[in-house]
Structure formats: C-alpha cells, structure tokens
C-alpha cells in the first residue's frame, strides 16, 4: 500500500521532521511504500506554498493518509486530510 504521512510541521522544532521520519521507518518496516513530506521537501527554507504543491501532487497518488498527532491544528495537514477524504483514501491515525 502507498501511504502519505500528514501532520503538523510549521512552528515545531526541526519542522517535526523526526516524527515524520520515525513514522516512515515504522510503515516501511511493515512493507509499505511511504511518501514522507520531510523527504519530498527536505529544505526547511522552502515556502509553505511550494511545499504544499509538491506534497499534494504526491498525496493524490496514494491509497492511504496516515495522520500524526496534532494534525487537526495544522493548516497543511487539515488541507491534506480534506483532499484525502474527497478522494476516498483510507485514513489511519498514528498512535500517540
């Protein structure tokens, strides 16, 4: 299964990349193909809009969205969740 990871980044230390990388490692160990926005956009100085354009292009190729804790308060993750729901992707929540 191809899984897209979504969660909060803006305003968090290191843009929350460690949480994204940890979830990616877990899901890949289970045999999934994982799209990690921290890998898609590794340059932390890239604008939010540029990152979202790249991320959404990847999201629409996936079967499932995997939501990290705090996704509900993230402008980007809530947008990604909305798109995933409209495209009928499966949704999973990362354990806290």
PDB file of C-alpha atoms in Angstrom:
ATOM      1  CA  UNK A   1       0.000   0.000   0.000  1.00  0.00           C
ATOM      2  CA  UNK A   2       1.191   3.522  -0.772  1.00  0.00           C
ATOM      3  CA  UNK A   3       0.801   5.768   2.272  1.00  0.00           C
ATOM      4  CA  UNK A   4       1.120   9.531   2.638  1.00  0.00           C
ATOM      5  CA  UNK A   5       2.103  10.906   6.053  1.00  0.00           C
ATOM      6  CA  UNK A   6       0.464  14.137   7.216  1.00  0.00           C
ATOM      7  CA  UNK A   7       0.977  16.077  10.396  1.00  0.00           C
ATOM      8  CA  UNK A   8       1.987  19.379  11.924  1.00  0.00           C
ATOM      9  CA  UNK A   9       5.256  20.992  10.869  1.00  0.00           C
ATOM     10  CA  UNK A  10       5.059  24.780  10.984  1.00  0.00           C
ATOM     11  CA  UNK A  11       6.265  26.212  14.268  1.00  0.00           C
ATOM     12  CA  UNK A  12       7.644  22.937  15.607  1.00  0.00           C
ATOM     13  CA  UNK A  13      11.356  22.294  16.232  1.00  0.00           C
ATOM     14  CA  UNK A  14      13.000  20.975  13.073  1.00  0.00           C
ATOM     15  CA  UNK A  15       9.575  21.225  11.404  1.00  0.00           C
ATOM     16  CA  UNK A  16       8.693  17.981  13.230  1.00  0.00           C
ATOM     17  CA  UNK A  17      10.873  16.037  10.783  1.00  0.00           C
ATOM     18  CA  UNK A  18      11.878  13.467  13.464  1.00  0.00           C
ATOM     19  CA  UNK A  19       8.231  12.405  13.927  1.00  0.00           C
ATOM     20  CA  UNK A  20       7.758  12.113  10.161  1.00  0.00           C
ATOM     21  CA  UNK A  21      10.944  10.051   9.791  1.00  0.00           C
ATOM     22  CA  UNK A  22      10.010   7.752  12.694  1.00  0.00           C
ATOM     23  CA  UNK A  23       6.542   7.067  11.264  1.00  0.00           C
ATOM     24  CA  UNK A  24       8.078   6.485   7.830  1.00  0.00           C
ATOM     25  CA  UNK A  25      10.509   3.918   9.245  1.00  0.00           C
ATOM     26  CA  UNK A  26       7.684   2.069  11.028  1.00  0.00           C
ATOM     27  CA  UNK A  27       5.474   1.920   7.955  1.00  0.00           C
ATOM     28  CA  UNK A  28       8.306   0.933   5.620  1.00  0.00           C
ATOM     29  CA  UNK A  29       9.271  -1.860   8.036  1.00  0.00           C
ATOM     30  CA  UNK A  30       5.712  -3.148   7.545  1.00  0.00           C
ATOM     31  CA  UNK A  31       6.354  -3.291   3.795  1.00  0.00           C
ATOM     32  CA  UNK A  32       4.514  -0.152   2.714  1.00  0.00           C
ATOM     33  CA  UNK A  33       5.633   2.443   0.204  1.00  0.00           C
ATOM     34  CA  UNK A  34       5.658   5.728   2.101  1.00  0.00           C
ATOM     35  CA  UNK A  35       5.536   9.324   0.917  1.00  0.00           C
ATOM     36  CA  UNK A  36       7.103  11.493   3.605  1.00  0.00           C
ATOM     37  CA  UNK A  37       6.752  15.268   3.100  1.00  0.00           C
ATOM     38  CA  UNK A  38      10.029  15.741   5.006  1.00  0.00           C
ATOM     39  CA  UNK A  39      11.723  13.742   2.238  1.00  0.00           C
ATOM     40  CA  UNK A  40       9.754  15.406  -0.565  1.00  0.00           C
ATOM     41  CA  UNK A  41      10.752  18.855   0.756  1.00  0.00           C
ATOM     42  CA  UNK A  42      13.973  18.432   2.765  1.00  0.00           C
ATOM     43  CA  UNK A  43      14.957  22.126   2.510  1.00  0.00           C
ATOM     44  CA  UNK A  44      13.387  23.714   5.582  1.00  0.00           C
ATOM     45  CA  UNK A  45      13.582  27.174   3.990  1.00  0.00           C
ATOM     46  CA  UNK A  46      11.170  26.313   1.149  1.00  0.00           C
ATOM     47  CA  UNK A  47       7.906  28.258   1.310  1.00  0.00           C
ATOM     48  CA  UNK A  48       4.775  26.628   2.676  1.00  0.00           C
ATOM     49  CA  UNK A  49       3.009  27.094  -0.653  1.00  0.00           C
ATOM     50  CA  UNK A  50       5.793  25.450  -2.660  1.00  0.00           C
ATOM     51  CA  UNK A  51       5.914  22.522  -0.245  1.00  0.00           C
ATOM     52  CA  UNK A  52       2.147  22.031  -0.356  1.00  0.00           C
ATOM     53  CA  UNK A  53       2.144  21.995  -4.161  1.00  0.00           C
ATOM     54  CA  UNK A  54       4.696  19.187  -4.174  1.00  0.00           C
ATOM     55  CA  UNK A  55       3.067  17.352  -1.285  1.00  0.00           C
ATOM     56  CA  UNK A  56      -0.426  17.397  -2.752  1.00  0.00           C
ATOM     57  CA  UNK A  57       0.911  16.075  -6.059  1.00  0.00           C
ATOM     58  CA  UNK A  58       2.281  13.096  -4.100  1.00  0.00           C
ATOM     59  CA  UNK A  59      -0.790  12.687  -1.885  1.00  0.00           C
ATOM     60  CA  UNK A  60      -3.119  12.092  -4.825  1.00  0.00           C
ATOM     61  CA  UNK A  61      -1.038   9.078  -5.892  1.00  0.00           C
ATOM     62  CA  UNK A  62      -1.537   7.314  -2.549  1.00  0.00           C
ATOM     63  CA  UNK A  63      -4.022   4.768  -1.200  1.00  0.00           C
ATOM     64  CA  UNK A  64      -3.987   5.962   2.404  1.00  0.00           C
ATOM     65  CA  UNK A  65      -3.210   9.007   4.520  1.00  0.00           C
ATOM     66  CA  UNK A  66      -1.539   8.424   7.891  1.00  0.00           C
ATOM     67  CA  UNK A  67      -2.133  11.263  10.351  1.00  0.00           C
ATOM     68  CA  UNK A  68       0.400  12.175  13.019  1.00  0.00           C
ATOM     69  CA  UNK A  69      -0.661  13.585  16.404  1.00  0.00           C
ATOM     70  CA  UNK A  70      -1.624  17.239  16.191  1.00  0.00           C
ATOM     71  CA  UNK A  71      -2.714  17.066  12.561  1.00  0.00           C
ATOM     72  CA  UNK A  72      -6.030  18.732  13.482  1.00  0.00           C
ATOM     73  CA  UNK A  73      -4.316  22.053  14.248  1.00  0.00           C
ATOM     74  CA  UNK A  74      -2.122  22.077  11.146  1.00  0.00           C
ATOM     75  CA  UNK A  75      -3.247  24.164   8.175  1.00  0.00           C
ATOM     76  CA  UNK A  76      -1.412  21.868   5.749  1.00  0.00           C
ATOM     77  CA  UNK A  77      -2.433  18.558   7.317  1.00  0.00           C
ATOM     78  CA  UNK A  78      -6.100  19.560   7.504  1.00  0.00           C
ATOM     79  CA  UNK A  79      -5.960  20.501   3.819  1.00  0.00           C
ATOM     80  CA  UNK A  80      -4.327  17.152   3.016  1.00  0.00           C
ATOM     81  CA  UNK A  81      -6.942  15.327   5.113  1.00  0.00           C
ATOM     82  CA  UNK A  82      -9.739  17.129   3.259  1.00  0.00           C
ATOM     83  CA  UNK A  83      -8.284  16.134  -0.107  1.00  0.00           C
ATOM     84  CA  UNK A  84      -7.790  12.543   1.048  1.00  0.00           C
ATOM     85  CA  UNK A  85     -11.408  12.324   2.226  1.00  0.00           C
ATOM     86  CA  UNK A  86     -12.713  13.720  -1.065  1.00  0.00           C
ATOM     87  CA  UNK A  87     -10.649  11.114  -2.939  1.00  0.00           C
ATOM     88  CA  UNK A  88     -11.885   8.308  -0.642  1.00  0.00           C
ATOM     89  CA  UNK A  89      -8.415   7.415   0.625  1.00  0.00           C
ATOM     90  CA  UNK A  90      -8.182   5.206   3.683  1.00  0.00           C
ATOM     91  CA  UNK A  91      -7.258   7.096   6.865  1.00  0.00           C
ATOM     92  CA  UNK A  92      -5.180   5.906   9.805  1.00  0.00           C
ATOM     93  CA  UNK A  93      -4.098   7.702  12.963  1.00  0.00           C
ATOM     94  CA  UNK A  94      -0.614   7.330  14.347  1.00  0.00           C
ATOM     95  CA  UNK A  95      -0.650   6.193  17.974  1.00  0.00           C
ATOM     96  CA  UNK A  96       0.203   8.904  20.491  1.00  0.00           C
TER      97      UNK A  96
END
